[in-house]
Structure formats: structure tokens, C-alpha cells
mmCIF file of N, CA and C in Angstrom:
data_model
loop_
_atom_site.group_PDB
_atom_site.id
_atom_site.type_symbol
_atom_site.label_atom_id
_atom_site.label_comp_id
_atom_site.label_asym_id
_atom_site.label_seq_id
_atom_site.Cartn_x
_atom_site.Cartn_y
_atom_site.Cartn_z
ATOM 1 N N UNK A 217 -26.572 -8.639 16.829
ATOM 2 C CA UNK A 217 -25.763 -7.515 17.200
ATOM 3 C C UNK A 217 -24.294 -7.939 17.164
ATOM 4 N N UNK A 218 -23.252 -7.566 16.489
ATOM 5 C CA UNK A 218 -22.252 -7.824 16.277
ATOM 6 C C UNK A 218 -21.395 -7.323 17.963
ATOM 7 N N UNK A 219 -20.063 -8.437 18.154
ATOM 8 C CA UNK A 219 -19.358 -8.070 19.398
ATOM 9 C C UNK A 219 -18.004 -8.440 18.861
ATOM 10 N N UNK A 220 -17.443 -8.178 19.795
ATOM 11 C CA UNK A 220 -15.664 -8.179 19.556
ATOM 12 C C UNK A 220 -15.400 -9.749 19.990
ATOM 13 N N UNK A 221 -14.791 -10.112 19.046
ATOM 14 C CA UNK A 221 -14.547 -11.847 19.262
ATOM 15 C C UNK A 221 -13.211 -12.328 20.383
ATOM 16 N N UNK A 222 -13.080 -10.601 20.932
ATOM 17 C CA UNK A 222 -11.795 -10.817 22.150
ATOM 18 C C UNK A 222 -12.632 -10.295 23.573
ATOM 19 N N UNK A 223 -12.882 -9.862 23.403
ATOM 20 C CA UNK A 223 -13.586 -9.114 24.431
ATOM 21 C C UNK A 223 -15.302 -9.181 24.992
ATOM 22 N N UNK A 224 -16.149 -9.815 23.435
ATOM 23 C CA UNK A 224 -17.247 -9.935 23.558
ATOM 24 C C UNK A 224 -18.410 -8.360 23.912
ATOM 25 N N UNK A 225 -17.403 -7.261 23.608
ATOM 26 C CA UNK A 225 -18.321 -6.141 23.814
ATOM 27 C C UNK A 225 -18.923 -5.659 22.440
ATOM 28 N N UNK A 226 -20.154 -5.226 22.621
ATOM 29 C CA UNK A 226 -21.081 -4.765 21.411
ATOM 30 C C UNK A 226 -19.918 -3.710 20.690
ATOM 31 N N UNK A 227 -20.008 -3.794 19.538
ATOM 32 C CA UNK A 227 -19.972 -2.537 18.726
ATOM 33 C C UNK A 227 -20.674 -2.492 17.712
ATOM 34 N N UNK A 228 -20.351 -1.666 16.863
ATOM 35 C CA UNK A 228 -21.908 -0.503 16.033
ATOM 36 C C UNK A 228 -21.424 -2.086 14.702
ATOM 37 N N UNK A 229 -22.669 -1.907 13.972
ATOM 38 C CA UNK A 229 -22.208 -1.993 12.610
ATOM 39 C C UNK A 229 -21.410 -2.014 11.707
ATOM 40 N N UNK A 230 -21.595 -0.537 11.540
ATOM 41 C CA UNK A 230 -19.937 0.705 11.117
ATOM 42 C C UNK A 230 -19.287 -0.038 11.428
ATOM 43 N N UNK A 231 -18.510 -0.116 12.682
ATOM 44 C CA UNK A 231 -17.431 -0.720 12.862
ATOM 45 C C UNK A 231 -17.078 -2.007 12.889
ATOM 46 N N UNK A 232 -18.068 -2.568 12.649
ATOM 47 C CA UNK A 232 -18.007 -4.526 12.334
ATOM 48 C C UNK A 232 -17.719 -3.952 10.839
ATOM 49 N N UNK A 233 -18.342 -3.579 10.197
ATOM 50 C CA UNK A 233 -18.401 -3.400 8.713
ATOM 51 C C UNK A 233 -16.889 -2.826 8.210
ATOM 52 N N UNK A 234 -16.009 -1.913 8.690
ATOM 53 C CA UNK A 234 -14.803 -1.796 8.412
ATOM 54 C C UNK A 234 -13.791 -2.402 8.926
ATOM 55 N N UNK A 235 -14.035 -3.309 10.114
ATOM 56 C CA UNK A 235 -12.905 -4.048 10.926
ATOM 57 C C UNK A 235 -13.189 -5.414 10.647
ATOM 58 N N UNK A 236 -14.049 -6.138 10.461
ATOM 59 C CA UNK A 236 -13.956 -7.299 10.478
ATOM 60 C C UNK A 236 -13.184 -8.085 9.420
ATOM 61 N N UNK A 237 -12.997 -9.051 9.819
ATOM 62 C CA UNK A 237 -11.827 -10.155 8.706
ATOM 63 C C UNK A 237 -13.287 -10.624 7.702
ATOM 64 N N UNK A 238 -12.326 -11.272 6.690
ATOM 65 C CA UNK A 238 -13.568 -11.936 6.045
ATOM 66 C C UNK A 238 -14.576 -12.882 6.489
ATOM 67 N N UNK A 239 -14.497 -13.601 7.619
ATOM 68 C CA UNK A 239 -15.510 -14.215 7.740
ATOM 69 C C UNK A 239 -16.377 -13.635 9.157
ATOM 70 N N UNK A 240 -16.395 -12.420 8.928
ATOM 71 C CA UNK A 240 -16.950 -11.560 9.842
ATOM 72 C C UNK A 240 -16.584 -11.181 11.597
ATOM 73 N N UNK A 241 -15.336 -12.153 11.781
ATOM 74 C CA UNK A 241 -15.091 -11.969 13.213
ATOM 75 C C UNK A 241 -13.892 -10.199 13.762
ATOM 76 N N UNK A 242 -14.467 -9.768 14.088
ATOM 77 C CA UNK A 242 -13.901 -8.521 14.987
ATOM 78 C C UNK A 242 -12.582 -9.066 16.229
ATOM 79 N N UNK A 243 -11.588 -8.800 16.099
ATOM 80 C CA UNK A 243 -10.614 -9.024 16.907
ATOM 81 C C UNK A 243 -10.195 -8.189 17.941
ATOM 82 N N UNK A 244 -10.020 -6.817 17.507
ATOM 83 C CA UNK A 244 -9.946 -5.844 18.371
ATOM 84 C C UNK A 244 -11.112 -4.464 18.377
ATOM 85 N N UNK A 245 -11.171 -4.254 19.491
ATOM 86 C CA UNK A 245 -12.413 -2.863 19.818
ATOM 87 C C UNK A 245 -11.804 -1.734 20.469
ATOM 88 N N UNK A 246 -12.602 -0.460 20.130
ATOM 89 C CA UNK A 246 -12.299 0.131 21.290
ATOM 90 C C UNK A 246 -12.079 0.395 22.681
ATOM 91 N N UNK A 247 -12.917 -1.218 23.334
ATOM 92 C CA UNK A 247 -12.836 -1.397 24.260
ATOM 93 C C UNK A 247 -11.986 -2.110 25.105
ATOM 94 N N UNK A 248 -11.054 -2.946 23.919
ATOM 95 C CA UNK A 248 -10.053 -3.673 24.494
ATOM 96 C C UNK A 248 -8.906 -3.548 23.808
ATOM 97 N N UNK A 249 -9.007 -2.260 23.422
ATOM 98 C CA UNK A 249 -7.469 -1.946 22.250
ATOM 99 C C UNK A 249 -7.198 -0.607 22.347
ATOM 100 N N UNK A 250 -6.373 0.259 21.976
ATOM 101 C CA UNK A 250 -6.330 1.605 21.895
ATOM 102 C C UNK A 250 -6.916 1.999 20.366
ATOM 103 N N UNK A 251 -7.372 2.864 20.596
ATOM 104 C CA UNK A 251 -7.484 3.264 18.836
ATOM 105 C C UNK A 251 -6.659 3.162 17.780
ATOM 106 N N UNK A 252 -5.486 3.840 18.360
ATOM 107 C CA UNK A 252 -4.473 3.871 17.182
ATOM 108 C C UNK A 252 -3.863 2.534 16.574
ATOM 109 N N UNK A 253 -4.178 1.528 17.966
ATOM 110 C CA UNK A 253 -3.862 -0.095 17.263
ATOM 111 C C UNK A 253 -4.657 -0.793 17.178
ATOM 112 N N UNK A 254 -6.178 -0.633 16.915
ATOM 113 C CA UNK A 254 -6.713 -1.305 16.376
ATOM 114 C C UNK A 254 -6.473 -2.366 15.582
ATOM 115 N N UNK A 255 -5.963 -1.650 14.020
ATOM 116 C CA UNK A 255 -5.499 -2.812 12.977
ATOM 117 C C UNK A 255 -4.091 -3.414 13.726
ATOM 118 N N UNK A 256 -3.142 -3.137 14.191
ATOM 119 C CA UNK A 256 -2.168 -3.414 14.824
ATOM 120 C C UNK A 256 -2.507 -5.192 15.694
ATOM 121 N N UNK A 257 -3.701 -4.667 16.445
ATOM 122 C CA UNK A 257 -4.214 -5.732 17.606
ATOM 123 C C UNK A 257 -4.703 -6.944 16.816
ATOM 124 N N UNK A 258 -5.489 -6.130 15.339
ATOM 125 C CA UNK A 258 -6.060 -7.357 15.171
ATOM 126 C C UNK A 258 -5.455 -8.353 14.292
ATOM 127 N N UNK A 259 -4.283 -7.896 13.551
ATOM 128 C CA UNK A 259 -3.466 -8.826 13.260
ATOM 129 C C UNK A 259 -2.600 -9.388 13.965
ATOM 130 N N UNK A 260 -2.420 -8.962 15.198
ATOM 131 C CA UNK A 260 -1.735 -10.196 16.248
ATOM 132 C C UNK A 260 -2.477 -11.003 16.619
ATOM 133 N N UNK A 261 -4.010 -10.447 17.085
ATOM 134 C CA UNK A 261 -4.947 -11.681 17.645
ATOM 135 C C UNK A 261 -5.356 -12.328 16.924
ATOM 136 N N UNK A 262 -5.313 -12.249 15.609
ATOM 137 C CA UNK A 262 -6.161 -13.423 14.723
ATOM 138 C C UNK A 262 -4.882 -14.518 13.542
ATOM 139 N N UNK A 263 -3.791 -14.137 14.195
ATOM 140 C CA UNK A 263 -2.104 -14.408 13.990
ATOM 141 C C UNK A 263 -1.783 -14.285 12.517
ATOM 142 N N UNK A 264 -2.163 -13.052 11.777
ATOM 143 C CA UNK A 264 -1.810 -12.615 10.459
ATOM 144 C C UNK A 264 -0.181 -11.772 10.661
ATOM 145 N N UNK A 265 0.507 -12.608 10.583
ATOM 146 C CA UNK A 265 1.797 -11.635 10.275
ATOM 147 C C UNK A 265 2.162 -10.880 9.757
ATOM 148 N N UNK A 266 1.656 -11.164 7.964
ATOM 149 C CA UNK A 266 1.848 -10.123 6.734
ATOM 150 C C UNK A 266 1.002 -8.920 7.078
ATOM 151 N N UNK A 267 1.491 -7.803 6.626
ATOM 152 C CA UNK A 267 1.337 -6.533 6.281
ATOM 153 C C UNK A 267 1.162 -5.860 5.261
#
């Protein structure tokens, strides 16, 4: 079952499947991010600067 590699809370598939980095880790969730910064969160937490 896939989880958020910040938070450790479950999420779906789906959303491992469109959020995750390439080597499958999830940075930000709905549960520990707002929606709208999702991608925002997870390039600070996984320290990708470029855009």
C-alpha cells in the first residue's frame, strides 16, 4: 500500500501513480499539504529547485 514518505499516511494508487518522483517516493499528500501545493511541497521536500 503506498504512503506519503513525509507523513507516512496511506494514499490511493491514483495518486502515488501521478505524484510520485521516479523512484516511487510521494513527498507531499493531502494530508500534510494543501492541495493547491502539492507539487509546490514536493519539490521543496525532496530539494528539487528547478521548475
Amino acid at each position: 500500500m503506498p504512503a506519503c514518505a513525509t507523513c507516512d499516511h496511506h494514499i490511493s494508487e491514483r495518486f502515488h501513480r501521478v505524484f510520485s518522483d521516479p523512484t516511487g517516493n510521494v513527498y507531499a499528500c493531502p494530508n500534510c499539504s494543501p492541495n493547491a501545493g502539492i507539487g509546490e511541497a514536493t519539490r521543496t521536500r525532496r530539494g528539487d529547485s528547478s521548475e
